[in-house]
Structure formats: structure tokens, C-alpha cells
Coordinates of C-alpha atoms in Angstrom, one line a residue:
M1 CA 0.0 0.0 0.0
C2 CA 1.4 3.4 -1.0
G3 CA 1.6 6.4 1.3
S4 CA 1.1 9.9 0.0
F5 CA 2.3 11.9 -3.0
L6 CA 3.2 14.7 -0.6
H7 CA 5.5 12.7 1.6
P8 CA 9.1 13.9 1.1
L9 CA 10.4 10.4 0.5
T10 CA 7.8 9.6 -2.2
C11 CA 9.4 8.8 -5.6
G12 CA 9.9 11.9 -7.7
F13 CA 8.9 10.0 -10.8
A14 CA 5.6 9.0 -9.2
R15 CA 4.8 12.6 -8.6
G16 CA 6.0 13.9 -11.9
V17 CA 4.3 11.2 -14.0
A18 CA 1.0 11.7 -12.0
W19 CA 1.1 15.4 -12.7
Q20 CA 2.0 14.9 -16.4
V21 CA -0.8 12.4 -17.1
S22 CA -3.2 14.8 -15.3
A23 CA -2.3 17.6 -17.8
Q24 CA -2.6 15.1 -20.7
V25 CA -6.1 14.2 -19.6
D26 CA -7.1 17.8 -19.2
A27 CA -6.0 18.5 -22.7
D28 CA -7.6 15.4 -24.3
E29 CA -10.4 16.5 -26.6
N30 CA -12.0 13.0 -26.4
L31 CA -12.7 13.3 -22.7
K32 CA -15.5 15.8 -22.8
C33 CA -18.5 15.7 -20.5
E34 CA -21.1 13.4 -22.1
E35 CA -24.7 14.2 -22.5
N36 CA -26.8 13.5 -19.3
E37 CA -23.5 12.8 -17.4
T38 CA -23.5 14.4 -14.0
R39 CA -20.6 16.7 -13.0
K40 CA -19.6 14.2 -10.2
N41 CA -19.6 11.2 -12.6
Y42 CA -17.6 13.2 -15.1
L43 CA -14.9 14.1 -12.6
V44 CA -14.7 10.5 -11.4
R45 CA -14.3 9.4 -15.0
L46 CA -11.4 11.8 -15.5
L47 CA -9.8 10.7 -12.3
R48 CA -10.1 7.1 -13.4
E49 CA -8.5 8.0 -16.7
R50 CA -5.6 9.6 -14.9
Y51 CA -5.2 6.5 -12.7
D52 CA -5.2 4.2 -15.7
R53 CA -2.6 6.2 -17.5
F54 CA -0.5 6.4 -14.3
T55 CA -0.5 2.6 -13.7
V56 CA 0.3 1.9 -17.4
I57 CA 3.6 3.8 -17.0
F58 CA 4.7 1.7 -14.1
Q59 CA 3.1 -1.5 -15.1
C60 CA 6.4 -3.4 -15.4
Y61 CA 7.2 -2.6 -11.8
K62 CA 3.7 -2.5 -10.3
E63 CA 4.9 -4.3 -7.2
N64 CA 7.0 -1.1 -6.4
F65 CA 4.2 1.3 -7.3
T66 CA 1.1 -0.5 -5.9
V67 CA -1.8 1.9 -5.5
D68 CA -5.5 1.0 -6.0
F69 CA -8.0 3.5 -7.4
K70 CA -9.6 4.2 -4.1
R71 CA -6.3 5.2 -2.6
F72 CA -5.3 7.2 -5.8
Q73 CA -8.6 9.0 -5.5
S74 CA -7.6 10.2 -2.1
I75 CA -4.0 11.1 -2.6
F76 CA -4.0 12.6 -6.1
P77 CA -6.1 15.8 -5.5
P78 CA -3.6 17.2 -2.9
L79 CA -0.7 16.6 -5.4
R80 CA -2.6 18.3 -8.2
E81 CA -3.3 21.3 -5.9
K82 CA 0.4 21.4 -4.9
F83 CA 1.6 21.6 -8.4
S84 CA -1.1 24.1 -9.5
R85 CA -0.5 26.4 -6.6
W86 CA 3.3 26.2 -6.7
N87 CA 4.7 29.6 -5.6
H88 CA 4.8 31.7 -8.7
R89 CA 8.1 33.2 -7.6
K90 CA 9.6 29.7 -7.6
I91 CA 8.1 28.5 -10.8
A92 CA 11.6 27.9 -12.1
E93 CA 12.0 25.3 -9.4
R94 CA 8.8 23.6 -10.5
N95 CA 10.1 23.5 -14.1
Q96 CA 13.3 22.0 -12.9
Y97 CA 11.4 19.4 -10.9
T98 CA 9.1 18.4 -13.8
A99 CA 12.0 18.4 -16.2
M100 CA 13.7 15.8 -14.1
F101 CA 10.7 13.7 -13.2
N102 CA 8.4 12.9 -16.2
I103 CA 7.3 10.1 -18.5
E104 CA 10.1 10.6 -21.0
A105 CA 12.8 10.7 -18.4
W106 CA 11.4 7.5 -16.8
N107 CA 11.3 5.7 -20.1
K108 CA 15.0 6.6 -20.7
L109 CA 16.1 4.9 -17.5
S110 CA 17.4 1.4 -17.9
P111 CA 15.3 -1.5 -16.4
A112 CA 18.1 -2.0 -13.9
M113 CA 17.6 1.6 -12.7
Q114 CA 13.8 1.6 -12.9
V115 CA 13.4 -1.4 -10.6
K116 CA 15.3 0.5 -7.9
H117 CA 12.5 3.1 -7.6
T118 CA 9.6 2.6 -5.2
F119 CA 6.5 4.7 -4.6
Q120 CA 7.2 5.2 -0.9
N121 CA 10.6 5.6 0.8
C122 CA 12.3 5.7 -2.6
K123 CA 16.0 5.3 -1.7
Q124 CA 17.1 5.7 -5.3
C125 CA 15.6 9.2 -5.4
Q126 CA 17.2 10.0 -2.0
L127 CA 20.5 8.8 -3.4
K128 CA 20.5 10.2 -6.9
Y129 CA 18.0 13.1 -6.9
S130 CA 18.0 14.6 -3.4
H131 CA 18.9 18.0 -4.8
I132 CA 15.8 17.9 -6.9
Q133 CA 13.5 16.3 -4.4
V134 CA 14.1 19.0 -1.9
L135 CA 12.6 21.5 -4.3
F136 CA 9.1 20.0 -3.8
P137 CA 7.1 22.3 -1.5
T138 CA 6.1 20.5 1.7
K139 CA 4.7 22.6 4.5
F140 CA 3.7 19.8 6.9
K141 CA 6.0 19.9 9.9
R142 CA 6.4 16.2 10.2
F143 CA 7.2 15.9 6.5
T144 CA 9.6 18.9 6.5
G145 CA 11.6 17.3 9.3
L146 CA 11.9 14.1 7.3
M147 CA 13.0 16.0 4.3
K148 CA 15.8 17.7 6.1
E149 CA 16.7 14.5 7.8
N150 CA 17.0 12.6 4.6
N151 CA 18.5 15.2 2.3
P152 CA 22.3 14.9 2.1
K153 CA 22.6 18.5 0.9
V154 CA 20.9 19.8 4.0
T155 CA 22.9 17.5 6.2
N156 CA 26.2 18.5 4.7
K157 CA 25.7 22.0 6.0
A158 CA 26.2 20.7 9.5
I159 CA 29.5 19.0 8.7
K160 CA 32.3 20.7 10.6
V161 CA 36.0 20.0 10.0
Q162 CA 39.1 21.7 11.4
L163 CA 41.0 22.8 8.3
P164 CA 44.7 23.9 8.2
S165 CA 45.4 27.6 8.0
Q166 CA 47.7 27.1 5.1
P167 CA 47.3 24.5 2.3
G168 CA 49.8 21.7 2.6
S169 CA 50.8 22.6 6.2
T170 CA 49.4 19.4 7.8
T171 CA 51.1 16.1 8.4
L172 CA 49.7 12.9 7.0
R173 CA 48.6 11.9 10.4
E174 CA 46.6 15.2 10.8
A175 CA 45.1 14.7 7.4
G176 CA 44.0 11.2 8.4
E177 CA 42.3 12.6 11.5
T178 CA 40.4 15.1 9.3
A179 CA 39.4 12.3 7.0
K180 CA 38.2 10.3 9.9
S181 CA 36.1 13.3 11.2
L182 CA 34.5 13.7 7.7
Y183 CA 33.8 10.0 7.5
D184 CA 32.2 9.9 11.0
Q185 CA 29.8 12.7 10.0
V186 CA 29.0 11.6 6.4
N187 CA 28.8 7.8 6.9
P188 CA 25.6 7.6 9.0
M189 CA 23.6 9.5 6.4
F190 CA 25.2 7.5 3.5
E191 CA 24.4 4.2 5.3
K192 CA 20.9 5.3 6.0
I193 CA 20.2 6.1 2.3
T194 CA 22.1 3.2 0.7
G195 CA 22.1 0.5 3.3
H196 CA 25.9 0.2 3.0
S197 CA 28.7 1.8 4.8
L198 CA 30.7 4.5 2.9
V199 CA 34.0 2.7 3.2
K200 CA 32.4 -0.5 1.8
A201 CA 31.0 1.4 -1.1
L202 CA 34.4 3.0 -1.8
T203 CA 35.9 -0.4 -2.3
K204 CA 33.8 -0.6 -5.5
V205 CA 35.4 2.5 -6.9
K206 CA 38.2 1.0 -9.0
D207 CA 40.3 4.2 -9.3
L208 CA 40.7 4.3 -5.5
N209 CA 42.2 0.8 -5.2
I210 CA 40.7 0.4 -1.7
E211 CA 40.3 -3.1 -0.4
E212 CA 37.9 -4.1 2.3
K213 CA 39.6 -5.5 5.4
K214 CA 39.3 -9.3 5.6
S215 CA 38.7 -11.4 8.6
K216 CA 41.2 -14.0 9.7
A217 CA 38.9 -16.7 8.2
E218 CA 38.7 -14.9 4.9
K219 CA 42.4 -14.4 4.8
K220 CA 43.0 -18.1 5.4
R221 CA 40.4 -18.9 2.7
T222 CA 42.2 -16.6 0.2
V223 CA 45.6 -18.2 0.9
K224 CA 44.1 -21.7 0.4
N225 CA 42.5 -20.7 -2.8
N226 CA 45.6 -19.1 -4.1
Y227 CA 47.7 -22.2 -3.2
R228 CA 45.1 -24.5 -4.8
K229 CA 45.2 -22.4 -8.1
F230 CA 49.0 -22.4 -8.0
K231 CA 49.2 -26.1 -7.5
E232 CA 46.7 -26.8 -10.3
A233 CA 48.7 -24.6 -12.6
V234 CA 52.0 -26.4 -11.8
E235 CA 50.4 -29.8 -12.2
T236 CA 49.0 -28.8 -15.6
E237 CA 52.4 -27.5 -16.6
W238 CA 54.0 -30.8 -15.6
E239 CA 51.5 -32.7 -17.7
N240 CA 52.1 -30.5 -20.7
T241 CA 55.9 -30.8 -20.5
S242 CA 56.4 -34.3 -19.1
F243 CA 57.3 -35.8 -22.5
I244 CA 59.6 -33.0 -23.6

């Protein structure tokens, strides 16, 4: 069950696509009010059309974007109002938001990237698009707190490091202490968003050549594997050269 479109951790693509299909429905000439159709029934029909178009976009990953029509009927109007009443002095921010999160941008993502997105608590948006997500106007206090708590750019403002007065004036040990201070402040947020520690993630950056510290058991296993491979290579070489 999904939460709310207005929640700060809701997927940006879910918001952007919902807003875009709403605009498409509004502009569709084939969706006029029919004769003898009540105003209420007409609005429900339009909402159903928005819902159907929304679900089609995410149909390949419906388990990540599960929302039934009744729930959509409840959570979509506040989103529509939020986009419609976006502060006109910050309309550039709305344009920036919709330029990032829309149907075309979603379709350009690879399947491997699409599957990482979820309607609620979208960690991929927190990791990749936090600088855009923070533009979405949320006035609810409990939501605003979550936004600040989960936005790395906001969190980074609180990072404090004692820097040298002159570049290059520190010893390697002092530089290491500064690096440790940075790590201690950044790692908790990084781990909360990605589910992995920063140092473990850095081992995957090839240019850094950082290796994760192995346990004694892992070291023994590595030595045994290397010995086994060496032994197999020697035995193979013996077989190939035994008749020479």
C-alpha cells in the first residue's frame, strides 16, 4: 500500500508522472463531459483515466508502485493542488522538478535503474535526486523534518572539519584525522540512504584501489584458494611438459 504523494520520501517519478498524465487528460479533446452525465460522474471518470494512465507507465514494476484506485482517488487531488499552486516566484523550481521527473525521463532509465525506484521511501531518489526532491514544496512539519533529515545537501551544511590555516601545512597523520572526522559525519547518512557503509562502497570505486579489510577466516580462505590455483597450474604445466 502506498503512502502519500506529498510525503518527502515519495518517488519523484511517481509525482512527476501523475502530474503529467493529469495535464494530458485535461487536454484530451475526447474526454468531454457526455450528455446526461453528472458533474460528479464526469470528474470520477477523468480521475479514473488519470489513474489508468499512471498505472500503465509503471506496469512493469507494479509491485513497487502498488496503489489502488480508491487510494489514488484520495492522494492525487492534494498533489494536483500542490503543483497548481506552486509559488509563482519559484516557478523555475517547478520547471526544474518536472524536467527531471516525467514520463520521457522515466522511459529513458534502464530497467536496472527503474526497478530500484519505489513509490514510498524511494531510496534511489534519495541517493540520486535529493537535490531535486528538496525543491518539492512540503509545509507539513512532520514531512519537513523528514525532508531535512534525509536530504544529504541539507545535512552537509552541519559538517564541521578543522582545516589547516595554510594549504599543505598538515602532516599525513593530521590529514588522516580530518578524513576520519569527515567519515564519521557523512557515513551515518550515507548508510541510512544506501544500506551500505561508505567505506564498503568506496571499495567498489576502481580508481581508488581500496580493499575491504578481511577477517582471519577470509584471509585463510584466500591463501588456500591461491595455493590451490598455483598447485593446479603447476600440475597442468607438468602434464604438458612431461614428454619434452
